[in-house]
Short mmCIF file of C-alpha atoms in Angstrom, two decimals:
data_model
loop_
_atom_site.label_atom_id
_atom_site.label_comp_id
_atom_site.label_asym_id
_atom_site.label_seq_id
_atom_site.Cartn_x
_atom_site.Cartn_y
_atom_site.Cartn_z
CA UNK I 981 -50.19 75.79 43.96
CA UNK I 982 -52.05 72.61 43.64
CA UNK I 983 -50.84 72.77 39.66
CA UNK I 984 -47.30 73.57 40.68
CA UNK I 985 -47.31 70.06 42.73
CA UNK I 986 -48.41 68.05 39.86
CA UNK I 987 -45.66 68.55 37.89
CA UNK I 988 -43.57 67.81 40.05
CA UNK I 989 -44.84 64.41 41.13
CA UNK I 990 -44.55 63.97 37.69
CA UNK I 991 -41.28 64.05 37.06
CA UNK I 992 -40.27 61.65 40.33
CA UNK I 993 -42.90 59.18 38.85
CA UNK I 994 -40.96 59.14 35.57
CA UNK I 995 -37.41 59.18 36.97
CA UNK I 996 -36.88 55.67 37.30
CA UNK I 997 -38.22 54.19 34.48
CA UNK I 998 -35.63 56.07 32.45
CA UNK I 999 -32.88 54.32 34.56
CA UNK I 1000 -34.55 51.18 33.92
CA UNK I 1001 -34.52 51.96 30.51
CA UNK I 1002 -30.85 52.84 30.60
CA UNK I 1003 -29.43 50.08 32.32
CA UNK I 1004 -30.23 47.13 29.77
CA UNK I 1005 -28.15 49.52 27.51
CA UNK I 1006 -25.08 49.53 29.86
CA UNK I 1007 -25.11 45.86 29.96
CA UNK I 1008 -24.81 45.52 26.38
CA UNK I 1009 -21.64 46.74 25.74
CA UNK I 1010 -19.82 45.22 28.32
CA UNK I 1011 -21.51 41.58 26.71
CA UNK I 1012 -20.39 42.87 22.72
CA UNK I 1013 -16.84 43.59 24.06
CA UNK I 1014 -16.06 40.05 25.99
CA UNK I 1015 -17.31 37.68 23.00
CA UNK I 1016 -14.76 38.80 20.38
CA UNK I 1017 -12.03 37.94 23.55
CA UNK I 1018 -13.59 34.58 23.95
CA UNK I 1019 -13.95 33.71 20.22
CA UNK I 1020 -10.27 34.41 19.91
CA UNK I 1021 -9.13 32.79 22.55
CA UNK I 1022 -11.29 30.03 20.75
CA UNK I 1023 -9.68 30.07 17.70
CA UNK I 1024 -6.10 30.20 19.19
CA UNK I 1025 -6.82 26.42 20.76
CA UNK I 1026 -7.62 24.57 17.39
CA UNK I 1027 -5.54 23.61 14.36
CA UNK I 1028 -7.09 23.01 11.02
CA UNK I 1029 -10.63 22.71 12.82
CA UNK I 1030 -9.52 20.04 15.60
CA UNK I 1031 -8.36 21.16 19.32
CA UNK I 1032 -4.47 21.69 19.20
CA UNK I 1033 -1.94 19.27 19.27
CA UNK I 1034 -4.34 16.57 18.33
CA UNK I 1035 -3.83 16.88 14.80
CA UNK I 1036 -0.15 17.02 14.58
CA UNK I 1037 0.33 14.55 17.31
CA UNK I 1038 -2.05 12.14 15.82
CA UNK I 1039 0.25 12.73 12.11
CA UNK I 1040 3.29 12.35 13.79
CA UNK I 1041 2.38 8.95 15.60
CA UNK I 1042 1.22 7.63 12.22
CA UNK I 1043 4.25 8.52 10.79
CA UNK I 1044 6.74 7.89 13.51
CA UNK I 1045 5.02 4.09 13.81
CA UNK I 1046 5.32 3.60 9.70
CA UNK I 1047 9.42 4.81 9.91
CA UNK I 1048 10.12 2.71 12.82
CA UNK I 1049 8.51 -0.71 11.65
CA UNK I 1050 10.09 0.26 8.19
CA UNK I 1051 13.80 0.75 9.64
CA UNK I 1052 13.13 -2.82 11.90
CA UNK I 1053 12.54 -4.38 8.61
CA UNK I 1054 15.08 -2.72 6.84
CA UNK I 1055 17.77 -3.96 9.89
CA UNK I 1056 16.09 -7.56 9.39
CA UNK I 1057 17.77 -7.94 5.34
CA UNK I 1058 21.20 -7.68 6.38
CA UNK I 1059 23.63 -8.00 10.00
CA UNK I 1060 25.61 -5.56 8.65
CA UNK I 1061 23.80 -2.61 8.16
CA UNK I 1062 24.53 0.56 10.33
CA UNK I 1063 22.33 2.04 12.64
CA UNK I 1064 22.60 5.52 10.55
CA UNK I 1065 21.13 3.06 7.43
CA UNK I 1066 18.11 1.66 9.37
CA UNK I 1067 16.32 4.96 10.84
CA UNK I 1068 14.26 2.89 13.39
CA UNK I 1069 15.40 5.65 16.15
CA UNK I 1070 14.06 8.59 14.04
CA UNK I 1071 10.80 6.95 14.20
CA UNK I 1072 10.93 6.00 17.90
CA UNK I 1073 12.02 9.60 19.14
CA UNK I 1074 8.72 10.93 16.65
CA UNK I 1075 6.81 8.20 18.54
CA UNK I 1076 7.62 9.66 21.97
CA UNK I 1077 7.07 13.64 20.51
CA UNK I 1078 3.06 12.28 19.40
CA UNK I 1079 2.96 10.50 23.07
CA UNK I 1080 3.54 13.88 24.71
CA UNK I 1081 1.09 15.77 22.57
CA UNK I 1082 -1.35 13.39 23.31
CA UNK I 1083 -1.14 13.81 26.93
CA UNK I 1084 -0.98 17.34 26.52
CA UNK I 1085 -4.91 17.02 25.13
CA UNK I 1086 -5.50 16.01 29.10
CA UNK I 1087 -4.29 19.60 30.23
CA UNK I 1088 -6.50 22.72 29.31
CA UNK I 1089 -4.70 23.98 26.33
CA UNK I 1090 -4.11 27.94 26.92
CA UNK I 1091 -2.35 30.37 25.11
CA UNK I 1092 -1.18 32.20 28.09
CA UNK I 1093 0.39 29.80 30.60
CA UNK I 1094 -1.49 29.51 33.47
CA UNK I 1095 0.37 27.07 35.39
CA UNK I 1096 3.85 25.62 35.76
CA UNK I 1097 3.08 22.54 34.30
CA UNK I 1098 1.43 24.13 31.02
CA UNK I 1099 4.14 25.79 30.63
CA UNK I 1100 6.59 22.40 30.82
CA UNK I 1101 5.01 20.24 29.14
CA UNK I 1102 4.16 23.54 25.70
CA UNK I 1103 8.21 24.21 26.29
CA UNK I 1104 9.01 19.91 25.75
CA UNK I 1105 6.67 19.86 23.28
CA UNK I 1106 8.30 22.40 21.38
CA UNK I 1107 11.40 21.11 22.07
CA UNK I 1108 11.16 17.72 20.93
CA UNK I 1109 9.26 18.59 18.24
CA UNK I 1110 12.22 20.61 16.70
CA UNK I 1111 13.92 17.71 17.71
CA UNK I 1112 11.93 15.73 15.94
CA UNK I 1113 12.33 17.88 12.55
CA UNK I 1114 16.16 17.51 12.60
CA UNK I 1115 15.74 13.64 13.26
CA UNK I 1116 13.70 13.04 10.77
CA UNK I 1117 16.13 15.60 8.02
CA UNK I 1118 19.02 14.05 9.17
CA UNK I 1119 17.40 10.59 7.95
CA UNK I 1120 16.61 11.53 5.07
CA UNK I 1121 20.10 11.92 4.58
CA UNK I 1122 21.28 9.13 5.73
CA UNK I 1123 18.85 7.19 3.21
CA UNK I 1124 19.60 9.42 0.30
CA UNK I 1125 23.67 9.15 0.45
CA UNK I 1126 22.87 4.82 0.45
CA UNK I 1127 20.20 5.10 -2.18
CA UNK I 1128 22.97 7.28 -4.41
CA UNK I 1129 25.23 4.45 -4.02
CA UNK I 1130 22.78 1.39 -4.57
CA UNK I 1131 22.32 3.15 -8.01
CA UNK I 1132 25.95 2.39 -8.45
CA UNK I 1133 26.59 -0.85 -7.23
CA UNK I 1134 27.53 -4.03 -8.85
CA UNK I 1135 26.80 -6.76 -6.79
CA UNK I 1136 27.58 -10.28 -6.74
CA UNK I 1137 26.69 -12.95 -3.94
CA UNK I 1138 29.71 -15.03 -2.28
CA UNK I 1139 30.02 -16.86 0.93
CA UNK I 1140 26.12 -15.89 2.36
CA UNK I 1141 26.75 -12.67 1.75
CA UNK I 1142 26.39 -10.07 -1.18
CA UNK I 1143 29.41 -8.05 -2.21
CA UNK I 1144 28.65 -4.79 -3.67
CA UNK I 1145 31.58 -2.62 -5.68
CA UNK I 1146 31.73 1.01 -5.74
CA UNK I 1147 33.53 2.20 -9.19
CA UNK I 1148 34.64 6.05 -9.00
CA UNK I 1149 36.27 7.66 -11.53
CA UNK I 1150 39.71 6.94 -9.90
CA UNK I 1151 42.05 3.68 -10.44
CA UNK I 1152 40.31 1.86 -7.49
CA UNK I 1153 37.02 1.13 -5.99
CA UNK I 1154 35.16 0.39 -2.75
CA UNK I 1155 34.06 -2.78 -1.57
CA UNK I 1156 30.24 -3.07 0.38
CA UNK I 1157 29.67 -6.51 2.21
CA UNK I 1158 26.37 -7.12 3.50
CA UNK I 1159 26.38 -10.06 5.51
CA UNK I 1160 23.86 -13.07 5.51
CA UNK I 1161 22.28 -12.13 2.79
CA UNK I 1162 21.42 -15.10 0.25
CA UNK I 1163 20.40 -12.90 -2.52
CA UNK I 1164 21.74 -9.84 -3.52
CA UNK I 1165 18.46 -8.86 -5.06
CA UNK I 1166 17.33 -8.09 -1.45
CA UNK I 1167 19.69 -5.36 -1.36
CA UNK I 1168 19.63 -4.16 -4.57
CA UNK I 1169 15.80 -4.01 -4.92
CA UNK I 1170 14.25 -4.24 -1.38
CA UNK I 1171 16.39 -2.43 0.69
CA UNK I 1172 16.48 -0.08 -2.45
CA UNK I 1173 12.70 0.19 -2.48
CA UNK I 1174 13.07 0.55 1.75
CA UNK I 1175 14.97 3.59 1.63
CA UNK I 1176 12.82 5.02 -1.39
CA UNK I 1177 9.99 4.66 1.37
CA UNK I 1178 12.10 6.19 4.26
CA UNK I 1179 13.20 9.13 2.49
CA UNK I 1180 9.03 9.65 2.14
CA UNK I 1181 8.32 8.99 5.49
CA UNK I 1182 10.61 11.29 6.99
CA UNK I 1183 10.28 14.42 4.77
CA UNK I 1184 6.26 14.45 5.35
CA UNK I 1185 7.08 13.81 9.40
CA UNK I 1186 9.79 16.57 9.48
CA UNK I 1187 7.33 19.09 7.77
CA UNK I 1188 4.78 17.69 10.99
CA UNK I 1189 6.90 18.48 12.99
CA UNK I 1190 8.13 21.81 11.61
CA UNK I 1191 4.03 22.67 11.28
CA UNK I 1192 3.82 21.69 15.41
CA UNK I 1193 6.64 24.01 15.92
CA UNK I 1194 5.16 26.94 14.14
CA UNK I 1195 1.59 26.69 15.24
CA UNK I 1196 3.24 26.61 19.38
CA UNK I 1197 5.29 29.74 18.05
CA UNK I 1198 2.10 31.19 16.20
CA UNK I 1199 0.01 31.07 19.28
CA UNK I 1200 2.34 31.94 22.18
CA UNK I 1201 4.04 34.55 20.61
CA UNK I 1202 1.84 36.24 17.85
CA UNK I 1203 -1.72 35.62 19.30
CA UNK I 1204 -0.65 37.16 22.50
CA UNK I 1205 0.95 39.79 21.14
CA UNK I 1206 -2.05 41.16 19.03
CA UNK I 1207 -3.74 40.73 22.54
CA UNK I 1208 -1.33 42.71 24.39
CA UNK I 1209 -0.90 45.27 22.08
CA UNK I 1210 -5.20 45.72 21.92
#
């Protein structure tokens, strides 16, 4: 009897260390599983290596600040100049876009929205970054018509102002004045040179703008679905 007992003491003695020696086990898994979640979540919040929208709203401010001191400078040569000739606005409205992804740096950047305000200020963000990207095309066309016709011109300068002549291959022709202007090399090579330099400016800040728009789309949409779908 006394051997039968031994055993059996035996076995209680050794029951729990085998649930000690399981439960470090269980706790493993459950650690392996959350880090790939938090890595990717990770990974969804930066942009070429730096948290998201600090890149692209640090390009576009750069870029929106260079277009609108070039189009003040461009308005300075000439009174007459349109607005649609002297994209100062373009560069003003890219100006505000950078402001806003700036601020957004202050707010927790998530994928999912969490809040209301996350959610405003990613949806404005988007939307005045595509905003942005038809600005800044429909500048570039603006500059590239009046660059087509500066490489036509034939100026002359009479009465503080420059007269500029449009030949087609018609009969008659169209007459440009650009007022107070004491030199018609001002128009023909600096404003010239001006909207060479806008047409620059504009097409790297629309493709800024077009990159903000897709990384926004890349993580909201795509990102979550993959996480979703897992």
């Amino acid at each position: 009897m006394g051997k039968d007992r031994q055993p059996r003491g035996q076995k209680k003695q050794g029951g729990p260390p085998a649930a000690d020696a399981a439960g470090p086990d269980d706790m493993g898994p459950k650690k392996g599983k959350g880090a790939p979640k938090e890595c990717g979540e990770e990974e969804a919040r930066t942009c070429c290596g730096c948290r998201f929208p600090l890149l692209p709203a640090l390009l576009q401010l750069a870029l929106g600040i260079a277009v609108t001191v070039v189009g003040f400078l461009m308005a300075s040569i000439s009174s007459s100049l349109l607005v649609r000739d002297t994209p100062f606005w373009a560069g003003i409205i890219v100006c505000l876009v950078a402001y806003l992804g700036l601020f957004m740096l202050c707010v927790s950047y998530q994928v999912d929205e969490r809040t209301c305000i996350q959610f405003a200020m990613k949806l404005l963000y988007f939307l005045l970054s595509a905003l942005g990207l038809t600005v800044c095309v429909l500048a570039v066309a603006f500059a590239a018509h009046h660059y087509s016709q500066l490489t036509r011109f034939t100026c002359e300068t009479a009465l503080n102002s420059c007269q500029c002549k449009l030949f087609s291959s018609e009969t008659f022709s169209r007459t440009f004045v650009y007022q107070d202007v004491t030199d018609c090399a001002s128009i023909t090579g600096t404003f010239k040179l001006f909207l060479l330099i806008q047409m620059i400016l504009n097409v790297v800040c629309s493709l800024v703008c077009l990159l903000a728009c897709f990384v926004m789309w890349k993580h909201r949409w795509v990102l979550h679905s993959l996480d979703t779908s897992h």
